[in-house]
Amino acid sequence: MSQEKKPPTRKTVQQVKYERGRSVYLVIVTATIVLGLSSNPFGLLDNILPASWSAKLKVPRCRCLYGDTCWPSEATFAALAAEVSQPLIYPKPFASACYSPSNSSEECDAVLNHNVDGVWHSNQPGSMQSRNFETYVFPNGTISACYPNSSLGAACEQGSVPVIGVDARTADDVSYAVRFAARNNLRLVIKNTGHDCLGRSSARGSFMLWTHHLKDIEFHETFTPAGSKEVYEKVLTLSAGVQWYEAYETAAKHDRVIVGGLSPGQSNGAAGGWVLGGGHSIISPMFGLGVDNVVEMTVVIANGEILTVNAQLYPDLFWALRGGGGGTFGVLTSVTYKTHPTFPVICGYMSTVIDHPSKANATPVLTKLVTEFMRISPQLADAGWSGYPVIQPDPVTKVPSMWILLIAPNTSWARANGTLNPFFAYARSLAATSKYEDDGSLVVKMGGTYRSESYAAWEKVWLPKVGLVGDNMLMGSRLIPRNVVEQKYEELGALIATFPSTGFFLVSHGKTSEFDPDSVAVHPAWRNTFMHVAFWGTWTDGASAEHIKAVDAWVKDNTEKLTAFAPDTGAYFNEAYMHEANPQQTFFGSHYERLLAIKAKYDPRSLFIVGQGVGHEQWDDSLNCRL
């Protein structure tokens, strides 16, 4: 049966103009990206197209947040729920179980007992490893939060925790969530484990994409990247939710090691923000940064397309993802890493207690201890040592004390002792002569070396299981070149000793400096860095907005003091001050303009925006409205 033909639809003059305008608009967007005429094609269009066209063709200037009239309806979210593999999630703050009448006291006790457990925190969609990123400070100083200490009398509120999200179990889940966020102009937040010092894993009124349950792990005896003829042996493919303790266990089963991160319980993500920011490791001096060991990645870009990227496929995006910052170019769903044969290590460790009547940060004896370590650190590095010297307040005396955890791979016990024992002798000499009333009373609780037949065995015994999570914390940092340490160790040691909580990490010499600074997107300063110095300020729950501002000002001031030692370097994007004055230079250096162009190509409407990240300067401080 023949169908009746419908008469052609007559278009109005306005419709014809709109369609022509849309064509012009898309042509200009494409041209500006391909030809490099502008890193912000949408901003360029504001100066070319009539305002009426711009308003109709572009997404709104501000994101749609929970509570806005544009927020998707229940039916719209129900349609999303029908697409993804898991029910939608409704994240809650860490301490919410202590406030809800429907929860038992046992549930609240479980929450409080896991406050310093990084693995536990990572399993809760609304829990951030630094609790201040669950709170929200309004311009008038009012704070929306949910404090574990309910005796403070404050109500449990959502704060900056996203209100709804997708628990992604597949790359398709990620794709559905990304397209949903783009279609509805939502503020999209990507969260894996919540290990984030810049607050990129949370945002008030936002939509969360939780990648924590992407847990596939595959060890390949041989691996050929897509589109390539090159063959790699013994590589490891990790989905985005795999955590380092899981990756380390898999590598060890095959007598291999992998360049990975350190966190309480090794709970930070192995294929997320860590590698996207560069990824330093205690074995970086042997094998380079995390990004130097990546073979291939898969990523979901802003239009929902799932891409496999490597040196042959989308090489520009592959370059950008290796150090250009998390939450910026797309959603990482997997990373394939090189692994390396295991090796024996000598472990060096020391723990001290310092007490002083003033309970000061920079006690004279601490300053002497830190300065001496600074002086000999180049010799230690040349002998193969790497690791984590740290200052933290003693839990009993509250006076900052020093401890170190170092390794020397593939070396003899005698050679290792020959370089490290002089520092232990210096520390014991200080302890023997220190006085409580003067320099401060120093006790060396333990100090020595220990041999492990394999790096994997050392890693399992010595890396911390808990701690460094569950606080309100702001961080500052700088990458310090070797010549600065050699020439200014006294001044640098004296400054570092004033930080009550700090690390001066030997993770960036050796092999790290041998890679071409432009081979990946991470800041070129990494290739000339000897020591990564990071420090942090904390505050207790219930602190006022004024007090929090004071901590922020302290971190800012000391970041500037640290920067003065190495003004032409930069900072590690994953561990840094979140209000840097010049984040483009600080985090990306000479790579910034190239990164901005790549972002415009793959994310032309800036769906992926994070604080201090590439393109963030085109948005207001809230990152909700385009400037």
XYZ file of C-alpha atoms in Angstrom:
627
model
C 0.000 0.000 0.000
C 1.461 3.316 -0.967
C 1.830 5.928 1.713
C 0.379 9.369 1.302
C 3.105 11.938 0.791
C 3.137 14.766 3.236
C 3.573 18.265 1.911
C 7.019 19.761 2.595
C 7.232 21.784 5.770
C 7.459 25.480 5.059
C 10.216 27.145 7.073
C 9.793 30.601 8.435
C 12.299 33.320 7.677
C 13.435 33.127 11.308
C 14.050 29.355 11.046
C 16.093 29.769 7.874
C 18.211 32.504 9.502
C 18.729 30.360 12.577
C 19.860 27.312 10.585
C 22.226 29.430 8.509
C 23.565 31.006 11.669
C 24.081 27.584 13.230
C 26.067 26.475 10.186
C 28.237 29.577 10.346
C 28.720 29.042 14.056
C 29.884 25.440 13.638
C 32.202 26.349 10.784
C 33.845 29.060 12.917
C 34.211 26.713 15.888
C 35.870 24.092 13.689
C 38.130 26.611 11.982
C 39.320 28.248 15.185
C 40.209 24.878 16.692
C 41.857 23.333 13.611
C 43.755 26.466 12.563
C 44.653 27.469 16.109
C 43.074 30.910 15.735
C 41.782 30.923 19.297
C 42.028 28.761 22.384
C 38.479 29.826 23.288
C 36.354 29.635 20.125
C 33.133 30.383 21.994
C 34.604 33.576 23.380
C 35.712 34.527 19.856
C 32.167 34.038 18.584
C 30.873 36.637 21.027
C 32.767 39.203 18.968
C 31.556 37.895 15.590
C 27.958 36.702 15.829
C 24.899 38.753 16.794
C 23.974 38.360 20.456
C 20.652 36.752 19.536
C 22.402 33.984 17.589
C 24.946 33.458 20.344
C 22.250 33.137 22.998
C 20.299 30.572 20.991
C 23.217 28.495 19.769
C 25.450 28.241 22.823
C 24.899 26.527 26.117
C 23.872 28.829 28.952
C 26.655 30.827 30.573
C 26.089 29.127 33.943
C 25.787 25.466 34.830
C 22.514 24.101 36.110
C 22.780 23.275 39.814
C 20.536 21.409 42.222
C 17.701 23.701 43.257
C 17.706 25.686 40.005
C 14.544 25.612 37.904
C 16.545 23.965 35.104
C 17.488 20.975 37.296
C 16.351 17.731 35.596
C 13.040 16.273 36.680
C 12.631 12.943 38.426
C 11.441 11.491 35.126
C 14.595 12.707 33.391
C 16.788 11.077 36.035
C 14.673 7.930 35.798
C 15.473 7.772 32.090
C 19.188 7.956 32.930
C 18.780 5.230 35.546
C 17.275 2.975 32.879
C 20.410 3.413 30.727
C 23.149 2.719 33.282
C 23.954 -0.613 34.913
C 23.495 0.445 38.560
C 20.873 2.448 40.458
C 21.667 6.140 40.739
C 23.555 7.134 43.880
C 22.736 9.890 46.349
C 26.061 10.729 48.044
C 26.051 11.740 51.691
C 28.762 13.403 53.811
C 31.137 11.176 55.775
C 29.420 11.711 59.148
C 25.781 11.598 58.030
C 25.172 8.228 59.737
C 25.624 9.981 63.089
C 22.672 12.282 62.434
C 20.020 10.235 60.674
C 17.378 8.740 63.004
C 17.217 5.702 60.730
C 20.841 4.771 61.521
C 21.918 2.928 64.641
C 24.647 4.034 67.034
C 26.719 1.093 65.741
C 26.636 2.603 62.239
C 27.851 5.928 63.612
C 30.598 4.180 65.588
C 31.729 2.386 62.413
C 32.005 5.702 60.610
C 34.022 7.358 63.381
C 36.294 4.347 63.806
C 37.259 4.566 60.126
C 38.092 8.267 60.118
C 41.778 7.665 59.269
C 41.146 4.654 57.021
C 41.754 5.705 53.413
C 40.315 2.502 51.946
C 37.088 2.917 53.929
C 36.741 6.554 52.854
C 37.235 5.598 49.209
C 34.307 3.171 49.390
C 31.830 5.928 50.313
C 30.666 8.021 47.335
C 30.224 11.193 49.403
C 33.344 10.917 51.553
C 36.442 12.958 50.705
C 39.848 12.055 52.117
C 40.257 15.688 53.277
C 36.985 16.486 54.995
C 37.047 20.232 54.254
C 36.131 19.414 50.660
C 32.803 18.082 51.923
C 31.974 21.493 53.426
C 30.853 24.721 51.774
C 31.620 28.219 53.010
C 29.109 30.839 51.872
C 30.268 34.389 51.039
C 28.764 35.631 54.336
C 30.896 33.172 56.349
C 28.151 30.640 57.037
C 29.358 27.063 56.733
C 27.331 24.119 55.434
C 28.880 20.911 56.756
C 28.297 17.621 58.534
C 30.746 17.273 61.426
C 31.551 13.889 63.005
C 31.426 15.633 66.380
C 27.684 16.070 66.731
C 28.179 17.802 70.108
C 29.154 20.946 68.175
C 25.417 21.501 67.752
C 25.499 22.086 64.018
C 23.015 20.429 61.682
C 24.254 17.825 59.215
C 24.081 19.475 55.788
C 25.116 18.454 52.293
C 27.863 21.079 51.979
C 29.874 20.574 48.784
C 28.993 16.905 48.388
C 27.257 16.263 45.013
C 23.587 15.391 45.371
C 23.135 12.631 42.795
C 25.289 10.605 40.458
C 26.171 7.516 38.481
C 28.017 4.550 39.986
C 29.906 3.598 36.825
C 30.773 -0.077 36.341
C 31.537 0.058 32.601
C 32.852 2.534 30.062
C 29.310 2.688 28.649
C 28.059 3.842 32.059
C 30.622 6.636 31.923
C 29.510 7.566 28.419
C 25.833 7.727 29.410
C 26.667 9.904 32.426
C 28.848 12.294 30.416
C 26.198 12.740 27.737
C 23.525 13.257 30.369
C 25.573 15.960 32.083
C 26.266 17.700 28.779
C 22.673 17.480 27.601
C 21.360 18.976 30.834
C 24.206 21.506 31.305
C 25.066 20.104 34.749
C 28.146 20.812 36.845
C 29.900 17.487 36.402
C 32.240 16.165 39.112
C 34.426 13.116 38.548
C 35.308 11.223 41.724
C 37.345 8.074 42.136
C 38.728 7.652 45.677
C 38.450 11.257 46.898
C 42.238 11.657 47.294
C 42.383 15.251 46.145
C 44.167 18.259 47.647
C 42.550 20.822 45.342
C 38.859 20.020 45.880
C 38.252 18.705 42.369
C 36.187 15.693 43.507
C 33.287 17.666 44.936
C 31.142 20.702 44.129
C 27.974 22.041 45.693
C 24.810 21.185 43.787
C 26.672 19.049 41.251
C 26.218 15.730 39.446
C 28.773 13.035 40.343
C 30.365 10.458 38.083
C 31.853 7.871 40.468
C 34.493 5.675 38.809
C 35.540 3.789 41.947
C 33.949 0.490 40.900
C 35.724 0.209 37.555
C 37.898 -2.598 38.934
C 39.110 -4.679 35.973
C 42.784 -5.711 36.057
C 44.570 -7.563 33.265
C 48.220 -8.608 33.109
C 49.524 -9.019 29.571
C 52.588 -11.140 28.827
C 52.743 -9.257 25.524
C 50.792 -6.190 24.463
C 50.511 -4.278 21.193
C 48.836 -0.869 21.438
C 45.937 -0.267 19.046
C 47.164 0.924 15.674
C 50.780 0.065 16.489
C 53.269 -2.642 15.581
C 55.351 -2.184 18.715
C 55.177 -5.012 21.236
C 55.510 -4.456 24.988
C 56.172 -7.270 27.409
C 54.551 -7.740 30.813
C 52.280 -4.722 30.999
C 49.345 -4.148 33.307
C 45.972 -2.681 32.292
C 44.080 -1.115 35.182
C 40.551 0.259 35.069
C 39.981 3.661 36.644
C 38.748 2.382 40.008
C 41.701 0.110 40.717
C 43.620 1.267 43.791
C 47.350 0.981 44.285
C 47.153 -1.805 46.833
C 45.283 -3.885 44.232
C 47.738 -2.990 41.463
C 50.754 -3.759 43.662
C 49.354 -7.160 44.621
C 48.774 -8.083 40.978
C 52.235 -6.978 39.879
C 53.858 -8.892 42.771
C 52.133 -12.129 41.730
C 54.069 -11.859 38.477
C 57.337 -10.863 40.190
C 57.010 -7.358 38.769
C 56.831 -3.856 40.180
C 54.891 -0.853 38.926
C 55.564 2.844 39.400
C 52.795 3.850 41.780
C 51.683 6.240 44.478
C 51.762 6.298 48.255
C 48.729 6.895 50.435
C 47.254 5.368 53.609
C 46.656 1.738 52.758
C 47.737 2.534 49.172
C 44.116 3.536 48.705
C 44.539 6.227 46.063
C 43.488 5.439 42.504
C 46.018 3.882 40.162
C 44.372 4.999 36.926
C 42.756 8.342 37.649
C 43.868 11.721 38.917
C 47.236 10.405 40.131
C 48.535 9.645 36.650
C 46.659 12.495 34.967
C 48.603 14.893 37.191
C 51.973 13.212 36.575
C 52.251 10.637 39.347
C 55.411 10.555 41.481
C 56.644 7.439 43.257
C 59.394 6.275 45.574
C 60.770 4.368 42.561
C 60.499 7.295 40.131
C 64.285 7.806 40.406
C 64.614 4.315 38.880
C 61.844 4.372 36.266
C 60.469 7.892 35.870
C 57.106 9.392 36.769
C 53.862 7.513 36.356
C 53.197 9.272 33.033
C 56.581 8.099 31.721
C 55.400 4.504 32.095
C 52.042 4.721 30.313
C 51.583 2.710 27.119
C 47.906 3.323 26.349
C 44.752 4.855 27.832
C 41.022 4.754 27.259
C 39.000 7.901 27.863
C 35.437 9.128 27.429
C 35.431 12.603 25.907
C 32.796 15.319 26.195
C 30.513 14.001 23.443
C 30.372 10.584 25.136
C 32.677 8.869 22.652
C 34.980 6.187 24.093
C 38.488 6.593 22.692
C 41.566 4.405 22.853
C 44.544 6.756 22.827
C 48.255 6.070 22.473
C 51.258 7.226 20.456
C 49.471 6.326 17.207
C 45.809 7.030 17.966
C 44.883 10.570 19.043
C 48.509 11.298 19.977
C 47.713 14.897 20.939
C 45.136 13.763 23.510
C 47.464 10.986 24.694
C 50.145 13.617 25.307
C 47.735 15.894 27.196
C 46.385 13.140 29.441
C 49.894 12.348 30.673
C 50.225 15.223 33.118
C 47.702 17.768 31.866
C 45.517 17.290 34.933
C 42.543 15.233 36.038
C 38.951 16.208 35.287
C 40.022 18.320 32.310
C 40.047 16.438 28.984
C 37.670 13.572 29.639
C 36.980 10.677 31.990
C 39.774 8.133 32.162
C 38.455 4.579 32.159
C 41.702 2.577 31.959
C 45.483 2.871 31.784
C 48.026 0.344 30.525
C 51.376 0.629 32.343
C 54.809 -0.816 31.838
C 55.984 -3.023 34.697
C 59.552 -3.786 35.752
C 61.386 -6.795 37.223
C 61.366 -6.867 40.999
C 64.581 -6.120 42.872
C 65.994 -6.244 46.425
C 66.064 -3.073 48.508
C 67.736 -1.686 51.578
C 65.246 0.233 53.689
C 66.401 3.146 55.843
C 64.143 4.370 58.621
C 64.283 6.733 61.572
C 61.698 7.956 64.041
C 62.236 10.750 66.562
C 60.441 12.500 69.397
C 61.209 16.118 70.242
C 59.917 17.985 73.245
C 60.371 21.662 74.040
C 58.733 23.941 76.620
C 57.450 26.355 73.972
C 55.886 23.533 71.914
C 57.161 25.530 68.930
C 57.230 24.356 65.345
C 60.857 25.174 64.572
C 62.645 23.981 67.687
C 66.410 24.494 67.372
C 67.111 20.769 67.446
C 64.578 20.110 64.669
C 66.101 22.854 62.538
C 69.550 21.284 62.960
C 68.244 17.824 62.081
C 66.412 18.976 58.952
C 69.304 21.167 57.809
C 71.769 18.288 58.109
C 69.489 16.038 56.080
C 69.250 18.766 53.428
C 73.034 19.028 53.347
C 73.632 15.339 52.724
C 70.551 14.648 50.552
C 72.431 15.026 47.223
C 74.971 12.433 48.423
C 72.140 10.122 49.455
C 70.483 10.484 46.043
C 73.758 9.749 44.257
C 74.027 6.554 46.326
C 70.571 5.473 45.131
C 68.398 6.519 48.072
C 64.869 7.829 47.514
C 61.846 8.248 49.738
C 59.899 10.276 52.234
C 61.443 12.390 55.006
C 58.526 13.927 56.939
C 57.876 16.329 59.830
C 54.695 15.828 61.838
C 53.521 16.768 65.349
C 54.099 14.013 67.859
C 50.704 12.636 69.021
C 51.738 12.968 72.689
C 53.990 16.027 72.982
C 52.411 17.869 70.003
C 55.872 19.144 69.110
C 56.793 18.529 65.441
C 59.288 15.699 65.049
C 61.054 14.123 62.084
C 60.913 10.649 60.649
C 62.279 9.212 57.437
C 61.468 6.241 55.212
C 63.963 5.643 52.411
C 64.919 2.821 50.069
C 68.099 2.061 48.136
C 67.382 -0.475 45.364
C 69.924 -2.951 43.988
C 72.757 -1.974 46.302
C 74.832 -3.676 48.953
C 74.000 -3.321 52.607
C 77.512 -2.054 53.273
C 77.277 0.707 50.645
C 73.848 1.759 51.860
C 75.027 1.920 55.471
C 78.096 3.861 54.442
C 75.985 6.735 53.126
C 73.089 6.763 55.607
C 74.737 5.827 58.903
C 76.520 9.191 59.218
C 73.116 10.874 59.414
C 71.970 8.443 62.110
C 75.178 9.170 64.020
C 74.531 12.911 63.728
C 70.978 12.460 65.049
C 72.158 10.399 68.025
C 74.836 12.975 68.806
C 72.172 15.688 68.843
C 70.034 13.537 71.125
C 72.916 13.058 73.536
C 73.559 16.787 73.892
C 70.040 18.249 73.540
C 68.368 19.797 76.553
C 64.666 20.356 77.126
C 65.173 23.976 78.209
C 67.442 24.954 75.294
C 67.354 23.284 71.886
C 64.629 20.854 72.817
C 64.896 17.302 74.009
C 65.494 14.874 71.121
C 64.965 11.121 71.357
C 65.808 8.838 68.443
C 63.204 6.108 68.938
C 64.565 3.923 66.164
C 66.952 4.319 63.296
C 68.731 1.867 61.062
C 68.605 -0.157 57.874
C 66.780 -3.290 56.900
C 67.218 -5.566 53.889
C 64.292 -6.921 51.890
C 64.754 -9.525 49.171
C 62.119 -7.833 47.011
C 60.608 -4.402 46.604
C 57.127 -5.933 46.742
C 57.822 -7.495 50.128
C 59.175 -4.199 51.498
C 56.176 -2.335 50.143
C 53.734 -4.627 51.899
C 55.461 -4.281 55.287
C 56.545 -0.652 55.379
C 54.024 1.505 53.569
C 51.524 3.024 56.043
C 48.084 1.475 56.393
C 46.270 4.453 57.954
C 46.733 8.169 58.566
C 46.924 11.427 56.618
C 43.179 11.318 55.904
C 40.120 12.503 57.781
C 41.461 15.995 58.534
C 40.558 19.442 57.292
C 43.653 20.287 55.275
C 45.099 22.802 52.811
C 48.429 22.124 51.128
C 51.249 24.124 49.554
C 54.261 22.832 47.607
C 57.135 23.498 45.216
C 59.532 21.521 43.036
C 63.097 22.303 44.145
C 66.131 21.865 41.844
C 69.345 20.218 43.052
C 71.486 23.344 42.835
C 69.113 25.129 45.249
C 69.436 22.324 47.796
C 73.215 22.271 47.433
C 73.697 26.030 47.679
C 70.926 27.027 50.108
C 70.414 23.983 52.312
C 70.716 26.020 55.510
C 68.055 28.570 54.543
C 65.817 25.910 53.018
C 66.176 23.634 56.058
C 65.349 26.502 58.405
C 62.155 27.306 56.482
C 61.013 23.688 56.230
C 61.530 23.243 59.974
C 58.891 25.934 60.586
C 56.218 23.778 58.929
C 54.557 21.588 61.591
C 53.481 19.116 58.910
C 55.596 18.706 55.788
C 57.358 16.275 53.497
C 60.577 16.887 51.571
C 60.394 13.981 49.210
C 63.323 12.501 47.261
C 61.240 11.217 44.338
C 62.339 13.232 41.324
C 66.008 12.686 40.588
C 67.713 9.920 38.629
C 65.681 8.505 35.750
C 62.972 11.154 36.125
C 65.386 13.805 34.843
C 66.395 11.790 31.770
C 63.096 12.012 29.894
C 62.497 14.690 27.263
C 60.660 17.546 29.049
C 58.225 17.762 26.128
C 57.575 14.024 25.764
C 54.494 14.271 27.997
C 52.338 17.135 29.243
C 53.565 17.186 32.851
C 55.335 20.416 33.855
C 58.827 20.492 32.261
C 60.217 21.574 35.648
C 59.928 17.947 36.803
C 62.952 17.138 34.640
C 65.119 19.534 36.603
C 63.674 18.755 40.037
C 65.572 17.133 42.872
C 63.101 17.424 45.772
C 59.328 17.812 45.998
C 58.544 19.857 49.125
C 54.916 19.794 50.302
C 53.455 21.141 53.539
C 49.963 21.457 54.918
C 47.878 23.337 57.442
C 44.943 21.803 59.295
C 42.045 22.912 61.495
C 39.448 21.261 63.693
C 35.780 20.759 62.877
C 33.608 23.709 63.748
C 36.286 26.310 63.000
C 34.931 29.642 61.783
C 35.274 30.926 58.237
C 37.732 33.507 59.577
C 39.920 30.789 61.062
C 39.869 28.817 57.811
C 40.871 31.976 55.935
C 43.756 32.403 58.352
C 44.997 28.870 57.609
C 44.671 29.614 53.901
C 46.669 32.831 54.347
C 49.390 30.912 56.231
C 49.650 28.344 53.443
C 49.727 31.106 50.820
C 52.444 33.040 52.656
C 54.680 30.022 53.079
C 54.078 28.876 49.514
C 55.440 32.236 48.415
C 58.452 31.858 50.718
C 59.148 28.415 49.278
C 58.684 29.718 45.745
C 61.368 32.331 46.345
C 63.944 29.537 46.487
C 62.973 28.329 43.000
C 60.851 30.995 41.274
C 61.235 29.523 37.795
C 60.079 25.980 38.525
C 56.531 25.026 39.521
C 54.464 22.649 41.628
C 53.001 19.159 41.385
C 49.388 19.561 40.297
C 48.076 16.859 42.644
C 49.718 18.223 45.806
C 49.696 22.007 45.844
C 48.098 25.242 46.992
C 44.598 25.484 45.542
C 44.669 29.281 45.135
C 47.907 29.750 43.193
C 48.265 33.256 41.732
C 49.520 31.944 38.377
C 48.340 28.336 38.063
C 49.059 28.163 34.342
C 52.779 28.643 34.909
C 52.886 26.895 38.282
C 51.301 23.637 37.144
C 51.947 23.433 33.406
C 54.701 25.882 32.442
C 55.483 26.166 28.735
C 52.982 23.386 27.947
C 49.940 25.456 28.850
C 49.003 26.939 25.474
C 49.258 23.552 23.783
C 47.102 21.991 26.495
C 44.511 24.743 26.098
C 44.282 24.118 22.350
C 43.865 20.358 22.869
C 41.138 20.980 25.413
C 39.287 23.235 22.961
C 39.472 20.455 20.383
C 38.138 17.606 22.532
C 35.980 19.562 24.997
C 34.857 22.659 23.040
C 32.104 23.591 25.498
C 34.186 23.004 28.631
C 32.108 20.275 30.205
C 35.198 19.258 32.201
C 36.349 22.116 34.425
C 38.287 21.853 37.685
C 39.927 24.377 39.967
C 43.374 25.497 38.730
C 43.003 23.187 35.715
C 43.455 23.972 32.036
C 40.806 26.484 30.943
C 39.587 27.306 34.454
C 40.489 30.987 33.969
C 37.531 31.277 31.574
C 35.178 30.639 34.531
C 34.322 32.447 37.744
C 35.660 31.379 41.142
C 32.755 28.975 41.667
C 33.498 27.328 38.286
C 29.760 27.445 37.618
C 29.554 30.466 35.310
C 31.631 31.313 32.274
C 33.241 34.739 32.410
